[in-house]
Short mmCIF file of N, CA and C in Angstrom, two decimals:
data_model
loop_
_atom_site.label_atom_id
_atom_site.label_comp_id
_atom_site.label_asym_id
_atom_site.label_seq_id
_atom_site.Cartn_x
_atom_site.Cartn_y
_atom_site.Cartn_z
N UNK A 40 -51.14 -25.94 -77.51
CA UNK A 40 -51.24 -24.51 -77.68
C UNK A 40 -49.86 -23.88 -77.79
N UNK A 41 -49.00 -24.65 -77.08
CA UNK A 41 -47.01 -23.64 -77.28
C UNK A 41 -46.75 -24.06 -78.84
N UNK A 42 -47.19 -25.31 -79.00
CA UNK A 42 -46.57 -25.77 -80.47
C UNK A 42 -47.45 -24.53 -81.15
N UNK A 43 -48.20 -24.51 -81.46
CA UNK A 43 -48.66 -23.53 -82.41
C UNK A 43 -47.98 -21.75 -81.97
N UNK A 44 -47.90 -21.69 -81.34
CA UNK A 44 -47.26 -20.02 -80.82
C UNK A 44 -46.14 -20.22 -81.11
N UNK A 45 -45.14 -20.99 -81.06
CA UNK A 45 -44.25 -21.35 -81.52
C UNK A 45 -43.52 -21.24 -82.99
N UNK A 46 -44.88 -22.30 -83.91
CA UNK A 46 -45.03 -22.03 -85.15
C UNK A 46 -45.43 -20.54 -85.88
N UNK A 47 -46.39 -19.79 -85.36
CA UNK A 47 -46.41 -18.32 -85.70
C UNK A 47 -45.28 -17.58 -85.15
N UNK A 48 -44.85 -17.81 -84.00
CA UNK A 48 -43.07 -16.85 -84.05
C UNK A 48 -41.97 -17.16 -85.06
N UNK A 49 -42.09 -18.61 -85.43
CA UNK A 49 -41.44 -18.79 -86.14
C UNK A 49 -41.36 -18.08 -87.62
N UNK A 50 -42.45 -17.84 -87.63
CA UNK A 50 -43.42 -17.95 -88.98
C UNK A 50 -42.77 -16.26 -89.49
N UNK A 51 -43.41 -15.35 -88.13
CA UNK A 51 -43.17 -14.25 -88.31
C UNK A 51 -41.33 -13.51 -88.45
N UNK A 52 -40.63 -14.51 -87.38
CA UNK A 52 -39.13 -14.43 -87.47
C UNK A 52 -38.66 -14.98 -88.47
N UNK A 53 -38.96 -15.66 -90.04
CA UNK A 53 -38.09 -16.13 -90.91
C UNK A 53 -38.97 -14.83 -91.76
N UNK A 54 -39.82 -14.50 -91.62
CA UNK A 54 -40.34 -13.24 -92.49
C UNK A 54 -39.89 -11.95 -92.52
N UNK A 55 -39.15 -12.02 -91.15
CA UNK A 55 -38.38 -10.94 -90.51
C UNK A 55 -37.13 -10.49 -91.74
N UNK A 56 -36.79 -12.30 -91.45
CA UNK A 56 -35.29 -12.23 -92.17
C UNK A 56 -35.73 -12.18 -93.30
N UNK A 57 -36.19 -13.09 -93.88
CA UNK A 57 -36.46 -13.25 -95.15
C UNK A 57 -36.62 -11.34 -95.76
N UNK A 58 -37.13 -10.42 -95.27
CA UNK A 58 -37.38 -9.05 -95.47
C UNK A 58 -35.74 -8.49 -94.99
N UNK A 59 -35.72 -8.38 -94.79
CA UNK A 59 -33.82 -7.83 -94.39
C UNK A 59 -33.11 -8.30 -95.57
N UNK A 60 -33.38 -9.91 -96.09
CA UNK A 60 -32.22 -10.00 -96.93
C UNK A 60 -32.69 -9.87 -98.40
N UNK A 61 -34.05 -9.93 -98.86
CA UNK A 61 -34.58 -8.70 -99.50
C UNK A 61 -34.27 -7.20 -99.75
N UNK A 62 -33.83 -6.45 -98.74
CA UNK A 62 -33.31 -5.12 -98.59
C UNK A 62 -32.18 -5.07 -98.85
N UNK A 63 -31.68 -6.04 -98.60
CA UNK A 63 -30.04 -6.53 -98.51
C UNK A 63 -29.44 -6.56 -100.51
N UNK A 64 -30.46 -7.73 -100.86
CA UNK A 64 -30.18 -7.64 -102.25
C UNK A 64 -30.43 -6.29 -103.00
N UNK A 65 -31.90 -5.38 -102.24
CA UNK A 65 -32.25 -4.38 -103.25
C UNK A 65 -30.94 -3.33 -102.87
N UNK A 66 -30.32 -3.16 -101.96
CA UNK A 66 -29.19 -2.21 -102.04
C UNK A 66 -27.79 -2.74 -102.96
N UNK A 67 -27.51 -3.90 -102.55
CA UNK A 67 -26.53 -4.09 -103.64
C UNK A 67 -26.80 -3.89 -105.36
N UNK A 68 -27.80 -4.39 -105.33
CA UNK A 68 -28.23 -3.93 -106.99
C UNK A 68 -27.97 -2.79 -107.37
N UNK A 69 -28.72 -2.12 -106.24
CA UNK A 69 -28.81 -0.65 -106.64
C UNK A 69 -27.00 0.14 -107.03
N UNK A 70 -26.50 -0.20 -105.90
CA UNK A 70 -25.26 0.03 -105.98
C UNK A 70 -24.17 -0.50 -107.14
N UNK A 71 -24.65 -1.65 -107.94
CA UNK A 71 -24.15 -2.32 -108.98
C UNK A 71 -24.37 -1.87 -109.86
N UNK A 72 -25.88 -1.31 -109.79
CA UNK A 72 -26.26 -0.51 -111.12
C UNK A 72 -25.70 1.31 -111.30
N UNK A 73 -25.51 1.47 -109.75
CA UNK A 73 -24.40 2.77 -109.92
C UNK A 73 -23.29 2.93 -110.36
N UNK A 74 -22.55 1.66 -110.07
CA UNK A 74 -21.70 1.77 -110.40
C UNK A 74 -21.71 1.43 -112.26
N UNK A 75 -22.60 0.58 -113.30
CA UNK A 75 -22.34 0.34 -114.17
C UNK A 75 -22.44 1.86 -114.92
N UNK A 76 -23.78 2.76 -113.92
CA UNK A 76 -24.39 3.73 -114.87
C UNK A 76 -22.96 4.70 -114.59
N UNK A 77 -22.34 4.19 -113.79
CA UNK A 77 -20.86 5.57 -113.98
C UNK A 77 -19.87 4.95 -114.67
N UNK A 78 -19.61 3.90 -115.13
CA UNK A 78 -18.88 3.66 -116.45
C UNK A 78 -18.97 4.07 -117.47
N UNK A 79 -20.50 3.99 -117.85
CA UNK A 79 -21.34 4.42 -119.40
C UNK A 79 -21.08 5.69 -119.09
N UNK A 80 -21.32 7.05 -118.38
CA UNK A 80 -21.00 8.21 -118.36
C UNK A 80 -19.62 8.41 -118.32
N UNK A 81 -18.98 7.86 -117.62
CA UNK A 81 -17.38 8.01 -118.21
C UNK A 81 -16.62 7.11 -119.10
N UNK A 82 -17.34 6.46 -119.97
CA UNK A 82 -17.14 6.12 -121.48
C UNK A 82 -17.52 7.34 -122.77
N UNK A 83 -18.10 8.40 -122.15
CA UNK A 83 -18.85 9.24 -123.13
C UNK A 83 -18.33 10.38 -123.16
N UNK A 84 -17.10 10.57 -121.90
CA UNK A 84 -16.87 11.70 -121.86
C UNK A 84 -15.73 11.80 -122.81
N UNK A 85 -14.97 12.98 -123.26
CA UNK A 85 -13.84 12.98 -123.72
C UNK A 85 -12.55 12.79 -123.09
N UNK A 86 -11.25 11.80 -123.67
CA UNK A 86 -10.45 11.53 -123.47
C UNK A 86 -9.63 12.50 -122.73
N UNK A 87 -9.01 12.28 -121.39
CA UNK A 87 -7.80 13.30 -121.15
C UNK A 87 -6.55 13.33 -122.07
N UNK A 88 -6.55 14.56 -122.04
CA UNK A 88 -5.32 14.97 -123.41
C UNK A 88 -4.24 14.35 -123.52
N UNK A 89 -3.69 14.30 -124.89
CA UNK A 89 -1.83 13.60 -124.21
C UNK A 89 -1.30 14.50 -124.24
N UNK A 90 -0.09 13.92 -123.88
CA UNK A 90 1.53 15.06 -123.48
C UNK A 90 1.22 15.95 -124.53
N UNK A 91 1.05 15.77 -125.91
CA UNK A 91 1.66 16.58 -126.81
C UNK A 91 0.45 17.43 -126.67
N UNK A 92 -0.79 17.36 -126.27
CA UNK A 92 -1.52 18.37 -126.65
C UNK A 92 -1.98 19.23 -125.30
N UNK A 93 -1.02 19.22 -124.08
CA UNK A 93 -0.61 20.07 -123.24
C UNK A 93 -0.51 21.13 -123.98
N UNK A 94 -0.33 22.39 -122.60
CA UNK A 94 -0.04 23.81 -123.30
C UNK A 94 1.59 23.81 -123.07
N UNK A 95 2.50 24.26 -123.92
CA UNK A 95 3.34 24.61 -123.51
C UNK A 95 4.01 25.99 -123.47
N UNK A 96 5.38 26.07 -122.44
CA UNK A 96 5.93 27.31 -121.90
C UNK A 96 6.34 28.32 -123.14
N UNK A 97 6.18 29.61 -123.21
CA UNK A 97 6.42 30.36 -124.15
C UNK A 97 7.86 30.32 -124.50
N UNK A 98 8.44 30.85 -125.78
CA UNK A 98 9.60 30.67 -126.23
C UNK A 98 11.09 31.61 -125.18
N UNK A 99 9.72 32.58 -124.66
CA UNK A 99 10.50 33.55 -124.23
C UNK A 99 11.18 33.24 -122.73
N UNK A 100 10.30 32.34 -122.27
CA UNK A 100 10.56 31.50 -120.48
C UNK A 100 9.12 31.57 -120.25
N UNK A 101 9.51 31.34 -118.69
CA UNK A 101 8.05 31.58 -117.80
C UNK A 101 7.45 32.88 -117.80
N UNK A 102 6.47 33.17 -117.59
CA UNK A 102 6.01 34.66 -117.36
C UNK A 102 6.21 34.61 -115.67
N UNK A 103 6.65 35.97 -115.70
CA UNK A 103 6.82 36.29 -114.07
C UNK A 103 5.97 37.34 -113.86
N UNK A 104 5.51 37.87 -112.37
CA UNK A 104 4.74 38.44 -112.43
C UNK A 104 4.92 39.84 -112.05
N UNK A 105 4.14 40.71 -112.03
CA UNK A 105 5.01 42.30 -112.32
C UNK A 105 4.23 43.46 -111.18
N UNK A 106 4.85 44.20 -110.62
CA UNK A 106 4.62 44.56 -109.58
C UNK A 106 4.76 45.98 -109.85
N UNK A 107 3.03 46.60 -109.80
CA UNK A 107 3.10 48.08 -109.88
C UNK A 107 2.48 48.52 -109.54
N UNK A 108 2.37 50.50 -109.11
CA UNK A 108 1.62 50.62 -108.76
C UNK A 108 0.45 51.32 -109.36
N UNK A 109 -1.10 51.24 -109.99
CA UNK A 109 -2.16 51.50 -110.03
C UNK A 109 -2.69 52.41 -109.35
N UNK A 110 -3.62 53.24 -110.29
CA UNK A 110 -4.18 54.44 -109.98
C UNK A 110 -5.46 54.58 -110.53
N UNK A 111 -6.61 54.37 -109.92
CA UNK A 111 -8.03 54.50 -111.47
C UNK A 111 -8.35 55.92 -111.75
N UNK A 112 -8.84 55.68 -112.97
CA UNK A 112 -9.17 56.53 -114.20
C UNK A 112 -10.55 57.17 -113.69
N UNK A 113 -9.62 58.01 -114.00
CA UNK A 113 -11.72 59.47 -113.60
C UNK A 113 -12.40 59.00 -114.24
N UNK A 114 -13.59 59.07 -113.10
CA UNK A 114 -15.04 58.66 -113.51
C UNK A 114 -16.00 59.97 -114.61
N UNK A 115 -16.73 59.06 -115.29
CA UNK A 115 -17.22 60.19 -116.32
C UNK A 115 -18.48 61.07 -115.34
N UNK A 116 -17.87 62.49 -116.04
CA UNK A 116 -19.33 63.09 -115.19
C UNK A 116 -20.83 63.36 -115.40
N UNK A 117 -21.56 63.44 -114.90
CA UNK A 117 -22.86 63.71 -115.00
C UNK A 117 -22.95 65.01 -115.69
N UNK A 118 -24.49 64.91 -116.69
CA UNK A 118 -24.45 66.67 -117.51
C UNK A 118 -24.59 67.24 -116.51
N UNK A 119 -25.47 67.21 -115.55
CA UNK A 119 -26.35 68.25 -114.98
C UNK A 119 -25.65 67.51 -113.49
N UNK A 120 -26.03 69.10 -112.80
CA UNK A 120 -25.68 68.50 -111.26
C UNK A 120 -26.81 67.95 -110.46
N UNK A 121 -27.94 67.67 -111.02
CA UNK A 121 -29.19 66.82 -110.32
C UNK A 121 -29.01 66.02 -110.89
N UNK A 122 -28.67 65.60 -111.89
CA UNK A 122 -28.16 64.17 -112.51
C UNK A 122 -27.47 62.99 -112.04
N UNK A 123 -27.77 61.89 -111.60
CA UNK A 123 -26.65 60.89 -110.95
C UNK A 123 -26.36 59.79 -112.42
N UNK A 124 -25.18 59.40 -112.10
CA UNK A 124 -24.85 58.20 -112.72
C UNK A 124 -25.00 56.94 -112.34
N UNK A 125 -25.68 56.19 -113.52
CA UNK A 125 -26.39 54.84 -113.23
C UNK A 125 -24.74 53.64 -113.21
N UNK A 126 -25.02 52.76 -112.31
CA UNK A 126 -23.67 51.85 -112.39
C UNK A 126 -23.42 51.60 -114.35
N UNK A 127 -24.53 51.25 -115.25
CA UNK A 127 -24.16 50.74 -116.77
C UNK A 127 -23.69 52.31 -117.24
N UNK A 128 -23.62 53.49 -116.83
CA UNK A 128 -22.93 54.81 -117.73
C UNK A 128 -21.88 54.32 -116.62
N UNK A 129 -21.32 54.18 -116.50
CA UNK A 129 -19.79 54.31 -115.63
C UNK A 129 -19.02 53.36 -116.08
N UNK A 130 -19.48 51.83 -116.01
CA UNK A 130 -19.05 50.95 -116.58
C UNK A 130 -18.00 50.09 -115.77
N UNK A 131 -16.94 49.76 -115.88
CA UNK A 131 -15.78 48.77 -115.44
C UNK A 131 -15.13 49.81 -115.06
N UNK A 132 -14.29 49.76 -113.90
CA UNK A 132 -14.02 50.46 -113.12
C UNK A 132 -12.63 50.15 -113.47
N UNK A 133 -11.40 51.33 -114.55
CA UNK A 133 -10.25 51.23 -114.75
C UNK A 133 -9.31 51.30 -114.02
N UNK A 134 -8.21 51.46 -114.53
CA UNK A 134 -7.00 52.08 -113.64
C UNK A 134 -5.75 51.90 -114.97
N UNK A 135 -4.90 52.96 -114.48
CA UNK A 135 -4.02 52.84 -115.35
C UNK A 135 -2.59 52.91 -114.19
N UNK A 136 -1.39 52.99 -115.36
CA UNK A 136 -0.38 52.93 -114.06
C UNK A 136 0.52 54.19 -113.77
N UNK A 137 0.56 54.19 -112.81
CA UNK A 137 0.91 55.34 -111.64
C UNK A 137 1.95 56.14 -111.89
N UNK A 138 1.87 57.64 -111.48
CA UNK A 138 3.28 58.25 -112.30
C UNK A 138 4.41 57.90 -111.22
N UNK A 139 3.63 57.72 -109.96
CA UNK A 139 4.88 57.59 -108.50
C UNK A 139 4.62 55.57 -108.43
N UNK A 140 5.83 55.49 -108.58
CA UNK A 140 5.83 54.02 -108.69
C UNK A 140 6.91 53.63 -106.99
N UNK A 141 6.94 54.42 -106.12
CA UNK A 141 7.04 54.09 -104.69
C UNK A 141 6.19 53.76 -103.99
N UNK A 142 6.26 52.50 -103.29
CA UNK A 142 4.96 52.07 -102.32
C UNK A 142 4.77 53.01 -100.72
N UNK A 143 3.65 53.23 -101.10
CA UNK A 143 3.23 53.73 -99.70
C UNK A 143 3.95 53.08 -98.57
N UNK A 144 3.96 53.57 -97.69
CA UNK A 144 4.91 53.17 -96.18
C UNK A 144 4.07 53.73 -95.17
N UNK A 145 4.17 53.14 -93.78
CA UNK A 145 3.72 53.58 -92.71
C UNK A 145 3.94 55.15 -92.48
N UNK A 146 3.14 56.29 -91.88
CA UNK A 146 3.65 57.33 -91.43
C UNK A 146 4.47 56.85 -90.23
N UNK A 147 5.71 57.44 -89.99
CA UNK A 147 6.60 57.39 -88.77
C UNK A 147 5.48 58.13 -87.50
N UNK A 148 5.75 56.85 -86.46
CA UNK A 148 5.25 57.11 -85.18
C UNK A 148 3.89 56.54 -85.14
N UNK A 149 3.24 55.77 -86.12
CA UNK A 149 2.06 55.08 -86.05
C UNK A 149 2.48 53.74 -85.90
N UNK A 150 1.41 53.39 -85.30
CA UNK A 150 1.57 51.51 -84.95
C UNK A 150 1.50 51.03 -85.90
N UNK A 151 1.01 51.02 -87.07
CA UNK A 151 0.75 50.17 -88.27
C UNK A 151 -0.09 49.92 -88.43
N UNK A 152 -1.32 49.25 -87.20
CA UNK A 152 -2.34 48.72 -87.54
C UNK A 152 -3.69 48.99 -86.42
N UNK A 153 -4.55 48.62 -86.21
CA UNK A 153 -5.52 49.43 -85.96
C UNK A 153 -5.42 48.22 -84.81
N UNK A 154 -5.61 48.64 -83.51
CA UNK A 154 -5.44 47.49 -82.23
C UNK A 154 -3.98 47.27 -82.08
N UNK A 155 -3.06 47.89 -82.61
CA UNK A 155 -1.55 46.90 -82.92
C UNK A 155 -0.68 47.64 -81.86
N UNK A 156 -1.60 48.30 -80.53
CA UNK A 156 -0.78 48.09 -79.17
C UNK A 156 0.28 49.57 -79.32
N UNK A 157 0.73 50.31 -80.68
CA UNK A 157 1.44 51.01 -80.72
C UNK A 157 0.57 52.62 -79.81
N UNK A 158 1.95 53.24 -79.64
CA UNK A 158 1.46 54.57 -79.02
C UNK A 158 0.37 55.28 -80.06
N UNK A 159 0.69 55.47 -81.31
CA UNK A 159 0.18 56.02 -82.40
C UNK A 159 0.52 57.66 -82.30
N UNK A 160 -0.11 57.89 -83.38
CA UNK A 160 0.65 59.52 -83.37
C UNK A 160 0.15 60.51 -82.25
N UNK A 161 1.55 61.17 -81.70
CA UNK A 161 0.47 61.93 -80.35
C UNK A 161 1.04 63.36 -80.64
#
């Protein structure tokens, strides 16, 4: 009676394995075949550019960048004063540039910032 209990543990423990290394092969495949199917998609894509067909720097230099100050453009008005304006009559919200081209500054005697510990104006 052990010989046979024996033989069914056995039976059931090489089935065990035998199923693990089953799983074992179906993941590597799988992974082999990921990796082939991402070759074929990056065989299809287009070539990265060469040197020469970079953008290059304008004749004039680098562009630098320019520092001003902005003011937006009056909003169009409504005919009527029960009339509101829908956001598509207004449109993109302009600005043009500023006749006072001095940057705003702190008022003297304010902390600067809102929590920033200063006395503030008294």
């Amino acid at each position: 009676m052990n010989v046979a209990m024996y033989v069914a543990a056995a039976g059931a423990q090489v089935f065990g394995y035998v199923l693990i290394l089953l799983a074992g092969v179906a993941c590597v495949a799988g992974l082999i075949w990921a990796v082939r199917l991402g070759f074929k998609v990056r065989e299809r894509e287009p070539a990265p550019p060469r040197p020469h067909e970079h953008p290059t720097m304008p004749p004039t230099g680098p562009v630098h960048e320019t520092v001003e100050m902005r003011e937006p453009d009056e909003l169009p008005q409504a005919g009527d004063d029960n009339e509101r304006l829908t956001p598509y009559q207004i449109g993109n919200v302009r600005s043009r540039r500023a006749d006072d081209q001095h940057r705003p500054r702190w008022s003297p005697g304010s902390s600067g910032s809102f929590g920033g510990g200063g006395g503030g104006r008294t």
